[in-house]
Coordinates of C-alpha atoms and ligand atoms in Angstrom, one line a residue:
M1 CA -20.0 -2.2 -10.4
I2 CA -17.8 -0.3 -13.1
D3 CA -20.5 1.6 -14.6
A4 CA -21.5 5.4 -16.5
K5 CA -21.7 7.5 -14.1
T6 CA -18.1 6.1 -12.4
R7 CA -16.1 9.2 -10.7
L8 CA -12.4 8.4 -10.6
I9 CA -9.8 9.9 -8.4
G10 CA -6.4 9.0 -9.5
L11 CA -2.6 8.5 -6.6
I12 CA -0.2 11.2 -8.8
G13 CA 3.6 9.8 -8.0
N14 CA 7.0 8.5 -9.1
P15 CA 7.0 5.2 -7.8
T16 CA 3.8 4.1 -6.5
G17 CA 3.8 0.7 -7.2
H18 CA 3.2 -0.2 -3.3
S19 CA 0.7 2.1 -2.1
L20 CA -1.4 1.6 0.6
S21 CA -3.7 4.3 -0.5
P22 CA -5.8 2.7 -2.9
A23 CA -6.6 -0.3 -0.8
M24 CA -8.1 1.7 1.4
H25 CA -10.4 3.8 -0.6
N26 CA -12.3 1.6 -2.6
P27 CA -13.6 -1.3 0.1
M28 CA -14.5 2.2 1.4
F29 CA -16.9 3.5 -2.0
E30 CA -17.9 0.0 -1.9
K31 CA -19.2 0.1 1.5
L32 CA -20.8 3.3 2.0
H33 CA -22.0 2.5 -1.6
L34 CA -20.2 5.3 -3.5
N35 CA -19.4 5.3 -7.0
Y36 CA -15.7 6.0 -7.4
R37 CA -12.8 4.1 -8.5
Y38 CA -8.9 5.2 -6.8
L39 CA -5.8 4.2 -10.1
C40 CA -2.9 4.6 -9.6
F41 CA -0.6 6.8 -12.0
N42 CA 3.2 6.7 -12.1
V43 CA 4.1 10.2 -13.5
E44 CA 7.7 11.0 -14.7
K45 CA 8.5 14.6 -13.9
N46 CA 8.5 16.1 -17.4
E47 CA 5.0 14.6 -18.2
L48 CA 3.7 16.2 -14.4
N49 CA 1.4 19.0 -16.3
E50 CA 0.0 17.5 -18.5
C51 CA -1.2 15.6 -15.9
I52 CA -2.8 17.6 -14.4
K53 CA -4.9 19.2 -17.8
A54 CA -5.9 15.1 -17.6
L55 CA -7.3 15.0 -14.6
K56 CA -9.3 17.5 -15.4
A57 CA -10.1 17.0 -19.7
L58 CA -11.9 13.0 -18.2
N59 CA -13.3 14.8 -15.8
F60 CA -11.6 13.4 -11.6
A61 CA -13.5 13.4 -8.8
G62 CA -10.1 14.5 -7.0
A63 CA -6.7 12.8 -6.5
N64 CA -3.7 11.9 -3.5
V65 CA 0.2 13.2 -4.9
T66 CA 2.7 11.7 -3.4
I67 CA 6.2 12.1 -3.5
P68 CA 7.8 13.8 -5.4
Y69 CA 5.2 15.7 -6.4
K70 CA 3.7 17.0 -2.6
T71 CA 4.7 20.4 -3.5
E72 CA 6.1 21.0 -7.6
I73 CA 1.9 20.6 -8.2
M74 CA 1.0 23.1 -6.1
G75 CA 2.0 26.3 -9.1
L76 CA -0.2 23.8 -11.9
L77 CA -3.4 23.8 -8.9
D78 CA -6.0 26.9 -9.6
E79 CA -6.1 27.9 -5.7
I80 CA -4.1 26.3 -2.8
D81 CA -6.1 25.8 1.3
P82 CA -4.7 28.3 3.0
V83 CA -3.3 26.1 6.2
A84 CA -1.5 23.5 2.7
K85 CA 0.3 27.3 1.5
K86 CA 1.7 27.8 4.5
I87 CA 2.7 23.9 4.8
G88 CA 3.7 24.3 1.2
A89 CA 2.6 20.9 0.4
V90 CA 0.0 19.4 -1.7
N91 CA -1.9 15.6 -1.3
T92 CA -5.2 15.6 -2.0
I93 CA -7.1 17.6 -4.8
V94 CA -10.2 18.0 -5.3
T95 CA -12.1 18.5 -9.0
N96 CA -15.2 21.8 -9.0
G97 CA -15.8 22.2 -12.4
K98 CA -12.6 22.9 -14.0
K99 CA -11.2 24.4 -10.9
L100 CA -8.4 22.1 -8.4
T101 CA -7.8 22.8 -5.5
G102 CA -4.7 21.1 -3.4
Y103 CA -5.6 20.6 0.0
N104 CA -2.4 18.6 3.3
T105 CA -4.3 16.0 4.5
D106 CA -1.4 15.2 6.0
F107 CA -0.8 17.7 8.6
E108 CA -4.6 16.4 9.6
G109 CA -3.3 12.8 10.1
I110 CA -0.3 13.6 12.4
I111 CA -3.1 15.9 14.8
K112 CA -5.8 13.8 15.1
S113 CA -3.0 10.5 15.8
L114 CA -1.6 12.4 18.5
E115 CA -4.7 13.7 19.8
E116 CA -6.3 10.5 20.0
Y117 CA -3.5 9.2 23.2
T118 CA -2.4 12.9 24.3
V119 CA -3.0 16.5 24.7
P120 CA -0.2 17.5 23.0
E121 CA -0.5 21.9 23.6
G122 CA 2.5 22.6 25.9
K123 CA 3.8 19.2 25.3
S124 CA 7.7 18.0 25.1
I125 CA 8.6 16.4 21.4
V126 CA 12.0 14.9 20.5
L127 CA 11.2 14.5 17.0
I128 CA 14.1 11.7 15.2
G129 CA 15.2 13.0 11.7
A130 CA 14.3 16.7 9.3
G131 CA 13.1 15.6 6.1
G132 CA 9.8 16.3 4.0
A133 CA 7.6 13.9 6.6
A134 CA 9.7 15.9 9.9
R135 CA 8.3 19.3 8.2
A136 CA 4.6 18.9 8.2
V137 CA 5.5 17.3 12.0
C138 CA 7.7 21.1 12.3
Y139 CA 4.1 22.7 11.2
A140 CA 1.5 20.6 13.2
M141 CA 3.3 21.0 16.0
K142 CA 3.5 24.4 16.3
E143 CA 0.3 24.6 15.1
K144 CA -0.4 23.4 18.6
K145 CA 2.0 24.7 20.8
A146 CA 4.3 21.9 21.7
R147 CA 7.9 22.6 22.6
V148 CA 9.7 20.3 20.1
I149 CA 13.3 19.5 20.1
I150 CA 15.0 18.2 16.4
L151 CA 17.5 15.2 16.4
N152 CA 19.3 14.4 12.9
R153 CA 22.1 12.3 11.5
T154 CA 23.3 14.7 10.2
Q155 CA 23.6 18.1 12.5
K156 CA 22.7 21.3 9.6
N157 CA 19.6 19.2 8.9
A158 CA 18.3 20.0 11.6
K159 CA 19.5 23.5 12.8
K160 CA 18.2 24.9 9.3
L161 CA 14.8 23.0 10.2
A162 CA 14.1 23.9 13.7
E163 CA 15.6 27.7 13.1
E164 CA 12.9 28.0 10.0
F165 CA 10.6 26.6 13.4
G166 CA 11.5 28.7 16.7
F167 CA 12.8 24.4 17.7
E168 CA 15.9 23.9 19.8
Y169 CA 18.0 21.2 17.6
A170 CA 21.3 18.9 18.6
G171 CA 22.3 15.5 17.1
L172 CA 21.7 12.1 16.9
D173 CA 23.2 11.5 20.1
K174 CA 21.1 13.7 21.8
L175 CA 19.5 10.3 22.3
D176 CA 20.9 8.9 25.8
S177 CA 20.7 12.5 28.1
I178 CA 17.1 13.3 27.0
K179 CA 13.7 12.1 28.6
A180 CA 10.4 14.8 26.5
D181 CA 6.7 13.6 27.7
I182 CA 7.1 12.5 23.3
L183 CA 9.3 10.9 20.7
I184 CA 8.2 10.4 17.0
N185 CA 10.2 9.6 14.8
S186 CA 9.4 10.9 10.8
T187 CA 13.5 8.6 9.8
S188 CA 12.6 5.8 6.9
V189 CA 14.0 3.5 9.6
G190 CA 12.7 0.4 10.6
M191 CA 10.7 0.5 7.2
Y192 CA 10.5 -3.0 5.3
P193 CA 12.9 -4.5 4.9
G194 CA 14.8 -3.4 7.2
I195 CA 12.9 -4.4 9.9
N196 CA 15.0 -5.3 11.7
E197 CA 15.7 -1.8 12.8
S198 CA 15.5 1.0 15.5
I199 CA 16.0 4.7 14.9
C200 CA 16.4 3.9 18.8
T201 CA 18.0 1.5 21.8
R202 CA 15.1 0.6 24.3
G203 CA 17.8 2.2 26.8
Q204 CA 16.5 5.3 24.6
L205 CA 12.9 4.3 24.8
E206 CA 12.5 4.5 29.0
N207 CA 12.6 8.5 28.7
F208 CA 9.1 9.5 27.1
R209 CA 5.7 7.7 27.9
I210 CA 4.3 7.9 24.5
V211 CA 6.9 7.0 21.1
F212 CA 4.8 7.8 18.0
D213 CA 6.7 6.2 14.3
I214 CA 5.4 7.8 11.3
V215 CA 6.9 4.2 9.6
Y216 CA 3.4 2.3 8.6
N217 CA 5.5 -0.8 6.4
P218 CA 5.8 -3.7 9.0
A219 CA 2.8 -2.2 11.4
E220 CA 4.2 -2.2 13.6
T221 CA 7.9 -1.5 13.4
K222 CA 10.7 -3.0 16.0
L223 CA 10.7 0.8 17.6
L224 CA 6.5 0.7 18.3
R225 CA 7.6 -3.2 19.7
D226 CA 11.0 -2.0 22.1
A227 CA 8.0 1.0 22.8
K228 CA 5.6 -0.7 24.3
K229 CA 8.5 -3.1 26.5
A230 CA 9.9 -0.2 28.1
G231 CA 5.8 0.8 29.1
C232 CA 4.8 3.3 26.6
K233 CA 2.3 4.3 24.7
T234 CA 1.8 3.7 21.2
I235 CA 0.7 5.4 18.0
P236 CA 1.9 3.3 14.8
G237 CA 2.1 5.8 11.3
L238 CA -0.9 3.0 10.4
K239 CA -3.2 5.3 12.4
M240 CA -1.8 8.7 11.1
L241 CA -2.4 7.6 7.1
A242 CA -5.9 6.0 7.9
Y243 CA -6.5 9.8 9.4
Q244 CA -4.6 11.1 6.0
A245 CA -7.3 8.8 3.8
A246 CA -9.9 9.7 5.7
G247 CA -9.3 13.2 5.0
S248 CA -8.6 12.7 1.8
F249 CA -12.5 11.1 1.8
E250 CA -13.8 13.2 2.7
L251 CA -13.5 15.8 0.1
W252 CA -13.5 14.2 -2.4
T253 CA -16.6 12.6 -1.8
G254 CA -18.4 14.9 1.3
K255 CA -18.8 11.7 3.2
K256 CA -17.7 10.6 6.1
A257 CA -14.9 7.7 6.2
D258 CA -14.9 5.4 8.6
L259 CA -11.4 5.2 10.0
A260 CA -10.8 1.9 11.5
F261 CA -12.3 0.1 8.4
M262 CA -9.4 2.1 6.2
M263 CA -6.9 1.2 9.0
N264 CA -7.8 -2.2 9.3
S265 CA -7.6 -2.8 4.7
A266 CA -4.2 -1.0 5.6
K267 CA -3.0 -3.2 7.5
K268 CA -4.3 -6.2 5.4
E269 CA -2.5 -5.1 2.0
I270 CA 1.0 -4.6 4.1
S271 CA 0.5 -8.8 5.4
G272 CA -0.2 -10.0 2.0
E273 CA -3.9 -11.2 3.3
Ligands
ATR301 P1 10.7 12.1 3.7 O1 10.3 13.0 3.2 O2 10.0 10.7 4.0 O3 11.2 12.6 5.3 P2 13.6 12.8 3.3 O4 13.7 14.2 3.0 O5 15.2 12.0 2.6 O6 12.3 11.7 3.8 O7 14.3 12.4 4.7 C1 14.9 11.0 5.2 C2 15.6 11.4 7.4 O8 15.3 10.7 7.8 C3 15.9 12.8 6.9 O9 16.0 13.7 8.2 C4 17.9 11.4 7.5 O10 18.3 11.8 7.5 P3 19.7 12.8 7.6 O11 19.4 14.7 7.0 O12 20.8 12.7 8.1 O13 20.8 12.6 5.7 C5 16.7 10.7 7.9 N1 17.9 9.3 8.3 C6 17.6 8.1 7.0 N2 18.1 7.5 7.1 C7 18.9 7.1 8.1 C8 18.9 6.3 9.1 N3 19.5 5.0 8.6 N4 20.5 7.0 10.3 C9 19.4 7.9 11.5 N5 19.3 8.9 10.4 C10 18.6 8.5 9.7

């Protein structure tokens, strides 16, 4: 029930129309009888400042931040959690009185997803892609002292990221000859509507034990299907999405979210159930 005490949480981004976050958070609030509602706000760049002021003025409980504002938003907040500051990106805002604090729960989403399947410390990791999602993976893997080689279509982007973190890098063609414990795809290849595409061939996947795809729509990508056939353990992007959502949920409400319930809610939303 929405009443005079309902607290609001907003998603700030552009575009936000396909976000799975309302489908994860609202049923979770309901399940735990918490009087919160999660809404999406498509915000133009020149109105970001006004939007932050509105969060304070309208007494929002907090917000999520998504593409393209995860870095830019940092300059508008009152306080940034040290982990988010180190990463250089905020995906969660918590309101405390009129003070807004920024956090990063994407980072813990990556670590917790991996840790369900393995101990990342000392593992060899092939990271495909060198964009924003790859950067979050690099921070997480640096923290966990994993050994990473970044492979990217455009080698100079891989070089820049690798040098920043002290990792190795190469072009995507290196996939034919490389063997490692874990493969992580941080590119958008395989994402809806390109669901029949994969960044790797079946043969290339035989050189890995665990394959983690950051793509979460579809719930099982071609990369993950092929990886299963090649005998790998697979980690779906939905797992990471649910972990980051659960992290935000706990920051806003102080209550522990049910991870499987959130993941299932997101899955249902994708399949249109
Ligand atoms: P995000 O912030 O979601 O990571 P991004 O910053 O646009 O998105 O990064 C996209 C990454 O996916 C890049 O590493 C990109 O490779 P380039 O640096 O060569 O552009 C990679 N990528 C996107 N489409 C790709 C494709 N079809 N094949 C190979 N790599 C692709």
